[in-house]
Coordinates of C-alpha atoms in Angstrom, one line a residue:
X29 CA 84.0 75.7 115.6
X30 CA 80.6 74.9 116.2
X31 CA 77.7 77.4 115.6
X32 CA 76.7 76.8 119.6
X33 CA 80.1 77.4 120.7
X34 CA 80.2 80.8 118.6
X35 CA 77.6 81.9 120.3
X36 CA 77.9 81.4 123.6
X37 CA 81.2 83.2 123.5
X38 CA 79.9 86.1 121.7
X39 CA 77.0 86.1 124.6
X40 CA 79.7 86.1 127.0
X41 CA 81.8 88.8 125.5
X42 CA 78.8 91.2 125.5
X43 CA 78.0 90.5 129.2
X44 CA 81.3 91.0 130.1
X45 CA 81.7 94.1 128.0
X46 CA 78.1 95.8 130.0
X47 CA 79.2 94.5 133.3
X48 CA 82.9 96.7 132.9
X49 CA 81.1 99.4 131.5
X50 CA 78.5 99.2 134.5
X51 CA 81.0 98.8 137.3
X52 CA 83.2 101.9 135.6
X53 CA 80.1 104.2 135.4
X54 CA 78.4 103.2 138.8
X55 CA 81.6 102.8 140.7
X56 CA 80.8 99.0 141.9
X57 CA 83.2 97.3 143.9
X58 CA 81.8 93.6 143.2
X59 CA 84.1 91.7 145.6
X60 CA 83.6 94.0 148.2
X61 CA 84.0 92.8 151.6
X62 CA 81.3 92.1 154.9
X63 CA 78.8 95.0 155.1
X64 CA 78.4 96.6 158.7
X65 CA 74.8 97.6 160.1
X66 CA 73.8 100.2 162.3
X67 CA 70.5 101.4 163.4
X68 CA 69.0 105.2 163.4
X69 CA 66.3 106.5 165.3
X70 CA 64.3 109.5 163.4
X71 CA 61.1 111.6 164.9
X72 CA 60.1 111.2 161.2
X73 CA 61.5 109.7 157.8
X74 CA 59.1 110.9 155.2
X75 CA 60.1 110.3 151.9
X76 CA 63.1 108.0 152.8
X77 CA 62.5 104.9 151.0
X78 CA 63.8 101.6 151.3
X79 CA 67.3 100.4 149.9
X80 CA 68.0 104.3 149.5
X81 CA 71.9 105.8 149.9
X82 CA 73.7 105.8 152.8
X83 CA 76.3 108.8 152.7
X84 CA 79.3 109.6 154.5
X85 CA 80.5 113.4 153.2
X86 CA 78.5 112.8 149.9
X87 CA 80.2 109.4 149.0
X88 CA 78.1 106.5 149.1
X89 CA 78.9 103.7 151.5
X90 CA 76.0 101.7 152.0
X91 CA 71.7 102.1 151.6
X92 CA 69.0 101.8 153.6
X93 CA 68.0 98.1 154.5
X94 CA 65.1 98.6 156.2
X95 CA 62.1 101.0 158.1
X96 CA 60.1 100.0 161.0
X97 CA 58.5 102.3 163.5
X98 CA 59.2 101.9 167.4
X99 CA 56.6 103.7 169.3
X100 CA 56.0 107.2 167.9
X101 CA 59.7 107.0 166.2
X102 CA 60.9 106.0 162.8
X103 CA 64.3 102.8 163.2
X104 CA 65.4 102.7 159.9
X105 CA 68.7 99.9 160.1
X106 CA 71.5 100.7 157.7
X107 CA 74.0 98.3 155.7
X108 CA 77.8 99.7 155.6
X109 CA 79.2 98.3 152.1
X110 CA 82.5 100.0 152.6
X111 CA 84.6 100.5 156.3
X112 CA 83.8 103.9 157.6
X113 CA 85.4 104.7 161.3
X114 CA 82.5 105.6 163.2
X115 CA 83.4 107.0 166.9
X116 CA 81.2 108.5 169.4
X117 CA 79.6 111.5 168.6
X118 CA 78.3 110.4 165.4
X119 CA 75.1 111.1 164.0
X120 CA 72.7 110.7 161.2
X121 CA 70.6 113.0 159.1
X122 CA 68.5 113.1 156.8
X123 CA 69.1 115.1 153.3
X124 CA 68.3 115.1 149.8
X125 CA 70.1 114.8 146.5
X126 CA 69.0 118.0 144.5
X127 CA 65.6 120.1 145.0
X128 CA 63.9 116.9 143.3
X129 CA 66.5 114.1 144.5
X130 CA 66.0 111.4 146.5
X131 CA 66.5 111.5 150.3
X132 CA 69.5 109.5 151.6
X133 CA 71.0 109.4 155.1
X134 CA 74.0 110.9 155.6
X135 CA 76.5 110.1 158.3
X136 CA 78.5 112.6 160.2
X137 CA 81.7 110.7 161.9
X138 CA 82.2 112.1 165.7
X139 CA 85.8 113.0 166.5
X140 CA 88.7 110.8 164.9
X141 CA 90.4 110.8 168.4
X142 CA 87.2 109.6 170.3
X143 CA 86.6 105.7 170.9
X144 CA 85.2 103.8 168.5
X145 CA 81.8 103.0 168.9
X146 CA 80.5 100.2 170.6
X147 CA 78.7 97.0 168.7
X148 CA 74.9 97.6 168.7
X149 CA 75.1 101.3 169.6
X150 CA 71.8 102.9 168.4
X151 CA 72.4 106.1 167.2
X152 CA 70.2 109.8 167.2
X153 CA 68.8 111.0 163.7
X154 CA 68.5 114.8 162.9
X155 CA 65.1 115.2 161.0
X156 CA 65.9 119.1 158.8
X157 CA 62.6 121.0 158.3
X158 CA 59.6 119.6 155.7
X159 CA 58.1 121.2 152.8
X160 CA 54.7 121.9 154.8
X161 CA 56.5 123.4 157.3
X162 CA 58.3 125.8 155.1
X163 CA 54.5 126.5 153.6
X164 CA 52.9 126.7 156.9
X165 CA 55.6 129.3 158.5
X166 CA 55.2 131.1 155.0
X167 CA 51.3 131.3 155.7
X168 CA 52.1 132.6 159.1
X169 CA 53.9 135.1 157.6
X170 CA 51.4 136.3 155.0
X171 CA 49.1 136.4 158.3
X172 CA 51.6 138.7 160.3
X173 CA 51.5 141.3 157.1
X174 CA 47.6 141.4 157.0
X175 CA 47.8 142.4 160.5
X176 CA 50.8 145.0 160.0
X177 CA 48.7 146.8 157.6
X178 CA 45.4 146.7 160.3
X179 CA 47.7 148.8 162.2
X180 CA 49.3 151.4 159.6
X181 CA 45.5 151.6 158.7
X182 CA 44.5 152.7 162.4
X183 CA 46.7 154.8 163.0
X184 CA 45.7 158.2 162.0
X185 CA 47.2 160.9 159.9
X186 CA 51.0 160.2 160.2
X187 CA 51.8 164.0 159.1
X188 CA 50.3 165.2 162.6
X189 CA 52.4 162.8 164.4
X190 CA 55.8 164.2 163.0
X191 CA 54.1 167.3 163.6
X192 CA 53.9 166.7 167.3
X193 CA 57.6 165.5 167.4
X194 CA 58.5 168.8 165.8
X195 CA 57.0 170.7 168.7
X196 CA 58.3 168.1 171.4
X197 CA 61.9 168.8 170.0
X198 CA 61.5 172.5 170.0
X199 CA 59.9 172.3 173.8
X200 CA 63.4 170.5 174.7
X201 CA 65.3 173.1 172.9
X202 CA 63.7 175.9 174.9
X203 CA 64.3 173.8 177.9
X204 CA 68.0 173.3 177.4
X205 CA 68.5 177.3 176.7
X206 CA 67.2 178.2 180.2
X207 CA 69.6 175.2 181.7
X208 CA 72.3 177.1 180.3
X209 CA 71.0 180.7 181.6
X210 CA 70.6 179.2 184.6
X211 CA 74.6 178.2 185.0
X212 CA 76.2 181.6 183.1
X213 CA 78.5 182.5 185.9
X214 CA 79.8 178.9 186.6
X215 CA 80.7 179.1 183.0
X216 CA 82.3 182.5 182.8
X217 CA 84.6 181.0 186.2
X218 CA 85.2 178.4 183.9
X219 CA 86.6 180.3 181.3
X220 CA 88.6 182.8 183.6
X221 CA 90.4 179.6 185.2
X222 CA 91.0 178.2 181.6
X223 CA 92.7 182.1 180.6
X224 CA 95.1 181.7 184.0
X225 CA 96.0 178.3 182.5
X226 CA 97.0 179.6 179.2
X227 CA 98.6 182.3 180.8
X228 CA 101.0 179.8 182.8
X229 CA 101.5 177.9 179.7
X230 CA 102.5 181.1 178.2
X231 CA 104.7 181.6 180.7
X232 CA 106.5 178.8 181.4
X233 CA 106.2 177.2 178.0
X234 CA 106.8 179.1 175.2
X235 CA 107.9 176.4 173.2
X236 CA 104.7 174.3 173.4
X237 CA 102.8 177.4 172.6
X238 CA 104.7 178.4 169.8
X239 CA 104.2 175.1 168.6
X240 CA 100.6 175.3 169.4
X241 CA 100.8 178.5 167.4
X242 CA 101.8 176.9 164.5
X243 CA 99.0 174.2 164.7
X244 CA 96.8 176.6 164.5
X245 CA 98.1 178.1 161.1
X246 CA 98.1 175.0 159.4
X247 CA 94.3 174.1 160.7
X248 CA 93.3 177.5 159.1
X249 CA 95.4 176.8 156.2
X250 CA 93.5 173.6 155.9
X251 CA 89.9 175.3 156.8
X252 CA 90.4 178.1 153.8
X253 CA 91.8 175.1 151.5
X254 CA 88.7 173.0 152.2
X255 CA 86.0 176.2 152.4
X256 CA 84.6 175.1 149.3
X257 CA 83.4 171.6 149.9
X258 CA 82.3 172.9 153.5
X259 CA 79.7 175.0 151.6
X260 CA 78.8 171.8 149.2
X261 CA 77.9 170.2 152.2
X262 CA 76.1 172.8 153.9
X263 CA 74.1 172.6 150.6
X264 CA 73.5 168.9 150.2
X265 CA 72.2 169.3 154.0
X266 CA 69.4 172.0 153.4
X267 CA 68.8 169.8 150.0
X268 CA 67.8 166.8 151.9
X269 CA 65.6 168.5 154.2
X270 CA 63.8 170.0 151.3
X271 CA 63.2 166.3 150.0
X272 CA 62.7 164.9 153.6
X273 CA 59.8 167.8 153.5
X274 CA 58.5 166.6 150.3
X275 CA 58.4 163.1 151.4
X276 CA 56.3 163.7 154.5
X277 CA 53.9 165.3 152.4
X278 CA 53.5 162.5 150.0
X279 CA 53.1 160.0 152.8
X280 CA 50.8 162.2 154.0
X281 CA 48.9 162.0 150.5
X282 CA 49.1 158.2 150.6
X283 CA 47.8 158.2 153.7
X284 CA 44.4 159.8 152.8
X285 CA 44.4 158.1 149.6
X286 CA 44.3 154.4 151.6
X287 CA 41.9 156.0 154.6
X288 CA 39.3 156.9 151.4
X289 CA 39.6 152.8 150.2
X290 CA 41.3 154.5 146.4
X291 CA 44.3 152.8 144.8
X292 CA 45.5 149.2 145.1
X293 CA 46.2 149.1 148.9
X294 CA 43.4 151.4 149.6
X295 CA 40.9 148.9 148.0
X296 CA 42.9 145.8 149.8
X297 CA 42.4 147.2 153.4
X298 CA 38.8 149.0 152.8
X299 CA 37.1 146.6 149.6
X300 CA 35.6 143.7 150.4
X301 CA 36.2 142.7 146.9
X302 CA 40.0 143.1 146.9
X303 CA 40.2 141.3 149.9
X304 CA 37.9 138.1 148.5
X305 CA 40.1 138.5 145.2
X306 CA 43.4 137.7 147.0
X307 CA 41.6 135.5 149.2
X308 CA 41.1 133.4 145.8
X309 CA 44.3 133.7 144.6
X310 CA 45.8 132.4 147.5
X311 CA 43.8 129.9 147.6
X312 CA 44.9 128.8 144.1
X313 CA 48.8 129.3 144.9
X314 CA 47.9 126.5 147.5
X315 CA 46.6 124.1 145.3
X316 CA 49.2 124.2 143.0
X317 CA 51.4 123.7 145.8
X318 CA 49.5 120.6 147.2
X319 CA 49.9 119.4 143.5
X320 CA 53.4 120.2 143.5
X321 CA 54.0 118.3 147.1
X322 CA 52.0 115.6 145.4
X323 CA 54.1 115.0 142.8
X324 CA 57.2 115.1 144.5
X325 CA 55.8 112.7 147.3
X326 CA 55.2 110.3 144.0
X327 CA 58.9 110.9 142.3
X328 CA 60.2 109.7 145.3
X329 CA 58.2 106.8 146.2
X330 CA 58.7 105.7 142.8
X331 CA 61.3 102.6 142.4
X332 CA 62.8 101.5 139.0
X333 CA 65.0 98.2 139.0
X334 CA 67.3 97.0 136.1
X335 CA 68.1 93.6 135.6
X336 CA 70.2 91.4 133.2
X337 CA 71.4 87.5 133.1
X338 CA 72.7 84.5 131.5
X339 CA 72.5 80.8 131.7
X340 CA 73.7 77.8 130.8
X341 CA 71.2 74.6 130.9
X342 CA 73.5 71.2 131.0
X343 CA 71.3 68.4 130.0
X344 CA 70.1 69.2 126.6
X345 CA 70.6 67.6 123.7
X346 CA 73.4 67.9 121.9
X347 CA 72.0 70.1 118.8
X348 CA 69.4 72.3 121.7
X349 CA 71.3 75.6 122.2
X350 CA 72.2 75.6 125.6
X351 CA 72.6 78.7 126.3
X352 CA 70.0 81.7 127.1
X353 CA 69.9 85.2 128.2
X354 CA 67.4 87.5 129.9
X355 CA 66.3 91.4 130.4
X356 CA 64.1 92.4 133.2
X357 CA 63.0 95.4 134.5
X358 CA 60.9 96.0 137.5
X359 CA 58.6 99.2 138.6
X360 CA 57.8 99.8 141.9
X361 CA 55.0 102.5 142.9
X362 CA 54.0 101.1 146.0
X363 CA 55.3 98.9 149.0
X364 CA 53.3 96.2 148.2
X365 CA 52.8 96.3 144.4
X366 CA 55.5 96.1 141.5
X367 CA 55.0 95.4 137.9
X368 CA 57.7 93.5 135.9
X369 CA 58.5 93.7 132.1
X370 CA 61.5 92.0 130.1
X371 CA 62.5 89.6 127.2
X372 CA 64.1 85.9 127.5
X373 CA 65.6 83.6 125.3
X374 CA 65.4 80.2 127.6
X375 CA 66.2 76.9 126.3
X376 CA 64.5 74.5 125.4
X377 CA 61.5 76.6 122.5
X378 CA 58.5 75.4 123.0
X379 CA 57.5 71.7 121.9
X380 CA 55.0 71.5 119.1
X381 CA 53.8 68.2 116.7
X382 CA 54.5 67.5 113.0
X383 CA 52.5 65.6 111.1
X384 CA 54.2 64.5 107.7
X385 CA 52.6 62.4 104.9
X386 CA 54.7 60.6 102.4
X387 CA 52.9 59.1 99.2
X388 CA 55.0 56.3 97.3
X389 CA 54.3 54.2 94.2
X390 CA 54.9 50.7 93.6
X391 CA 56.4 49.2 90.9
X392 CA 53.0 47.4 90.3
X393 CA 51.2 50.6 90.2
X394 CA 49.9 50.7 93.6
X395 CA 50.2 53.5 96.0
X396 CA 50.8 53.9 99.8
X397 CA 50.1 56.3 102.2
X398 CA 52.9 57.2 105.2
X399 CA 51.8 59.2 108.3
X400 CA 55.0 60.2 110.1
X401 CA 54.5 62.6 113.5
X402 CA 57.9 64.2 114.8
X403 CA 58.2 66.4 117.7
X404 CA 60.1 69.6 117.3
X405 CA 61.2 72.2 119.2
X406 CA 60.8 76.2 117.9
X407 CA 63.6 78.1 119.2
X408 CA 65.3 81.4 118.3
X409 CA 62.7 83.4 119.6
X410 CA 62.3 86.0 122.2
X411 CA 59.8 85.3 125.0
X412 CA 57.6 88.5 126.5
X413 CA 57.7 88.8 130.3
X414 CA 54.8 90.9 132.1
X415 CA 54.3 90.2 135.2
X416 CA 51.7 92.0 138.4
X417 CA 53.5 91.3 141.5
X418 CA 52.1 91.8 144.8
X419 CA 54.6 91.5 148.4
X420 CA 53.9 89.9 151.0
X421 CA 56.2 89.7 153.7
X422 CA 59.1 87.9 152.3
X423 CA 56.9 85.8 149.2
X424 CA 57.1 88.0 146.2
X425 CA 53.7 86.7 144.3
X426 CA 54.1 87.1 140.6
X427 CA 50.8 86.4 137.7
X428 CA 50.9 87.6 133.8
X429 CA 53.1 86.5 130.7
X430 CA 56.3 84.5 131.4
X431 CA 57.8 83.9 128.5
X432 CA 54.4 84.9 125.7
X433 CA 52.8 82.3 128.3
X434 CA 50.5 82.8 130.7
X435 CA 51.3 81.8 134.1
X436 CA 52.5 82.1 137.7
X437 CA 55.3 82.6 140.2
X438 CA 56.6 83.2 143.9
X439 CA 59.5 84.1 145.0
X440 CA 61.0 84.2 148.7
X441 CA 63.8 86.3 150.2
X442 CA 65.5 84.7 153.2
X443 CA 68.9 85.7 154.6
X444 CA 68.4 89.5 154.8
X445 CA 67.3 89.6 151.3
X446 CA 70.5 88.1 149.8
X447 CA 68.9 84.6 148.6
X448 CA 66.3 84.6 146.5
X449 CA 64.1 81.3 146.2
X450 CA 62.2 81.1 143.0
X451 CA 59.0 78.8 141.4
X452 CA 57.3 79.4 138.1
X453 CA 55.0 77.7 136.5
X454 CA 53.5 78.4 133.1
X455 CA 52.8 76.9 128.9
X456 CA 49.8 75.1 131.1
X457 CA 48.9 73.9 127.3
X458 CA 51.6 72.1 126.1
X459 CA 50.9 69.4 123.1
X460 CA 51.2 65.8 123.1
X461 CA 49.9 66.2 127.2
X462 CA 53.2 67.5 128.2
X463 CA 52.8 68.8 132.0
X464 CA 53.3 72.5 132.8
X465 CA 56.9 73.9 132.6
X466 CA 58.5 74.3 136.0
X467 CA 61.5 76.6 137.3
X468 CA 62.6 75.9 140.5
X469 CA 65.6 78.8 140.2
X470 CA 67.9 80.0 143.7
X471 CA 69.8 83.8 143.3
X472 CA 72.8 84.3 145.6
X473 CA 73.7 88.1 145.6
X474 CA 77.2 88.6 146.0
X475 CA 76.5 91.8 146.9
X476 CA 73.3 94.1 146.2
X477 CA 74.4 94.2 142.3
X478 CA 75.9 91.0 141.0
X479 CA 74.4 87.8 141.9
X480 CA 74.8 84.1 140.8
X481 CA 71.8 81.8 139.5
X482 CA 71.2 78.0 139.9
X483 CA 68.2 76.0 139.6
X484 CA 66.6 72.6 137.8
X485 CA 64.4 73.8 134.5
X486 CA 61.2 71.7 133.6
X487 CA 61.7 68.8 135.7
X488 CA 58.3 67.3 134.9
X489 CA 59.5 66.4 131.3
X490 CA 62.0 64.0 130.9
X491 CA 63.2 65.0 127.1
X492 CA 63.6 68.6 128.4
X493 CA 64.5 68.5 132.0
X494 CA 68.0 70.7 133.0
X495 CA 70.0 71.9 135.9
X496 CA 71.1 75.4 134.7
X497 CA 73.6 78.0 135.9
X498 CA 74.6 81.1 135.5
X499 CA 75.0 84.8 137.0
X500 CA 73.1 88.2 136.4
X501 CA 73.6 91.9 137.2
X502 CA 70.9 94.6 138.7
X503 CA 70.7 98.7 139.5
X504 CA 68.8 101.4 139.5
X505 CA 68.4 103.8 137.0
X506 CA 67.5 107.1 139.2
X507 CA 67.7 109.3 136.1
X508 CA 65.5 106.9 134.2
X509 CA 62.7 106.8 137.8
X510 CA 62.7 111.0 137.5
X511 CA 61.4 111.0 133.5
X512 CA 58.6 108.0 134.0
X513 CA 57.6 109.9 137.7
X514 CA 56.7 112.8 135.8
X515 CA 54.2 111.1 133.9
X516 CA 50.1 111.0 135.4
X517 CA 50.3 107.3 136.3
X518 CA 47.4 106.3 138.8
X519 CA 48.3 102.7 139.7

């Protein structure tokens, strides 16, 4: 079998083995059927990025496929990869994936007997509460407390004030004693008519009252059983006046101690100083807060993009090794900026000149001199990609190190993103006047993680020209985004 041959197939095996391996960990379905889109209007969308999840119950169906702003609202448009049912009543919200996840949109289905909803519908988004509204209701609060204790300071001696309760309760008492003086005899008639009714019942009933009789014993009975714990109660009552008394007068101490500015709240409500201290450290709790904010706002802005394809060119020659593979992966901090690294092993190496020179003797002694110049081509080596990309629009503009050359490239989305158009030029130095090598390379994506690759490879140079083919997978790495956000970049 030839070396090529081995090659290839053990290229192959590994691609398949890392696309199963990808599709079991990332739960990919690659053959998945036609996506369904929707639109969502928010009052705001910060930190929802582009292509992030769509949810329905937590399980991913489908991501974000674009933001655009209509009037003073946010229309973000959603792509369904999977069927979900969605019947009126349904709604959208926003919500995130951990304290420092990602926000996704998750959809809540309306009622499974309701009618489905109609093609086109656009539907309401629910936008929860922000960070800096959490911190600004917080500081409302810390402003609400200042001006509680303003009015505990104002308002006097608080041991007079129980004080005058005491003597309002003990007016009232004095006030319900005459009431009752005042209405003696309609009592005592009250009491005569209750002894005529006993008497009756005595009479008549002497049953119920000896039953009544009876009652009686066993309430006693219970009374002299339960005497003990009647006086233990008695005495956990004049107990908790004592302390309620003791209490008053440490408040009453407290009091005095804030009124004369001593101890830590005294000093906070009368000291300038105290006051300008907190003042400070509040002030510092809010900048590590805006830092805090800051960095979360980057985290999630943040996009990190994993690539990986392979290739067959057709018309080399027969001992070129046609067959080449590629890493790529692609950082995203801004909407208009990315940066893209990766290796490549591309057919055909690059072409370089020989110059040979044979010396051979005649039998008559004399001696010639042979010049022979071949043209070879270095494979075998991995080629350095590192690329500054800049979007605009739908062009993808691309400048750096494609393949340990410098050079250039563009690339166009068309078709919602799903064909990707793509030109590179670069090795602008090439020996024997060889003209720049050109890509001219199209990506069909399946679906947004498994695509197929076609193109026509260095079509200036006759020797080297190929149509290639081939396929390629790409996700994200969220776990991998979280470790580099955390480092001070300043892009």
């Amino acid at each position: 079998m030839p070396q090529t041959l081995k090659v290839g197939l053990f290229v192959s095996l590994c691609l398949a083995v890392l696309g199963f391996l990808i599709f079991r960990v990332e739960d990919w379905n690659p053959l998945g059927g036609e996506s369904q889109s929707l639109e969502v209007v928010f009052d705001s969308v910060a930190g929802l990025n582009d292509k992030a999840p769509v949810r329905v119950a937590g399980v991913r169906v489908g991501q974000v496929d674009g933001i655009g702003l209509e009037g003073r609202r946010a229309r973000v448009r959603l792509r369904l990869e999977q069927p979900v049912q969605l019947t009126e009543g349904t709604f959208a919200t926003l919500a995130n994936a951990g304290i420092l996840g990602d926000k996704y949109v998750e959809l809540v289905p309306g009622p499974s007997s309701a009618p489905a909803l109609p093609a086109g519908t656009l539907l309401e988004g629910e936008t929860p509460v922000s960070f800096d509204e959490a911190l600004e209701r917080f500081d409302s609060l810390g402003q609400s407390l200042q001006e509680l204790s303003g009015d505990v300071s104002s308002r006097g001696d608080l041991g007079s004030s129980i004080r005058r309760l005491l003597d309002n309760l003990e007016a009232t008492s004095a006030d319900i004693r005459s009431l009752v003086a005042a209405n003696r005899g309609q009592v005592d008639s009250t009491v005569a008519n209750f002894e005529r009714f006993s008497g009756t019942l005595a009479d008549q009933l002497p049953e119920l009252a000896d039953q009544m009789s009876r009652m009686l014993d066993v309430v006693e009975a219970v009374i002299a059983e339960n005497r003990g714990d009647l006086d233990q109660s008695l005495g956990n009552v004049r107990e908790l006046t004592d302390n309620l008394k003791v209490s008053v007068d440490n408040l009453n101490d407290i009091s005095g101690q804030i009124r004369s500015g001593e101890g830590t709240l005294g000093k906070l409500v009368y000291d300038d100083s105290a006051h300008d201290g907190l003042v400070s450290t509040l002030s510092k709790v809010e900048e590590g807060v805006g830092s805090l904010s800051e960095t979360l706002d980057r985290v999630t802005k943040l996009e990190l993009e994993l690539g990986l394809e392979a290739a067959y060119f057709t018309d080399l020659p027969d001992d070129d090794d046609s067959g080449g593979a590629a890493f790529q992966l692609q950082l995203q901090n801004h909407p208009n900026r990315f940066y893209r690294l990766g290796i490549a092993d591309y057919p055909p190496g690059r072409l370089r000149t020989e110059t040979r020179t044979l010396i051979t003797t005649l039998p008559d002694g004399r001696v010639e001199t042979t010049t022979i110049e071949e043209r070879r081509e270095d494979d075998g080596d991995f080629g350095i990609n590192a690329q500054l990309g800049y979007r605009w629009g739908d062009f993808d503009l691309r400048a750096g190190l494609i393949e340990s050359n410098a050079g250039v490239g563009v690339d166009y989305h068309a078709l919602g993103r799903r064909l990707i158009v793509s030109l590179e030029a670069y090795d602008f130095s090439r020996e024997d006047d060889l003209e720049p090598h050109l890509r001219l390379t199209g990506r069909w994506h399946l679906n947004p993680n498994v695509y197929l690759l076609g193109g026509y490879d260095d079509f200036l140079t006759d020797d080297t020209d190929s149509i290639l083919f081939g396929a390629g997978i790409r996700w994200r790495d969220d776990d991998l985004k979280y470790l580099l956000g955390s480092v001070p970049l300043s892009f």
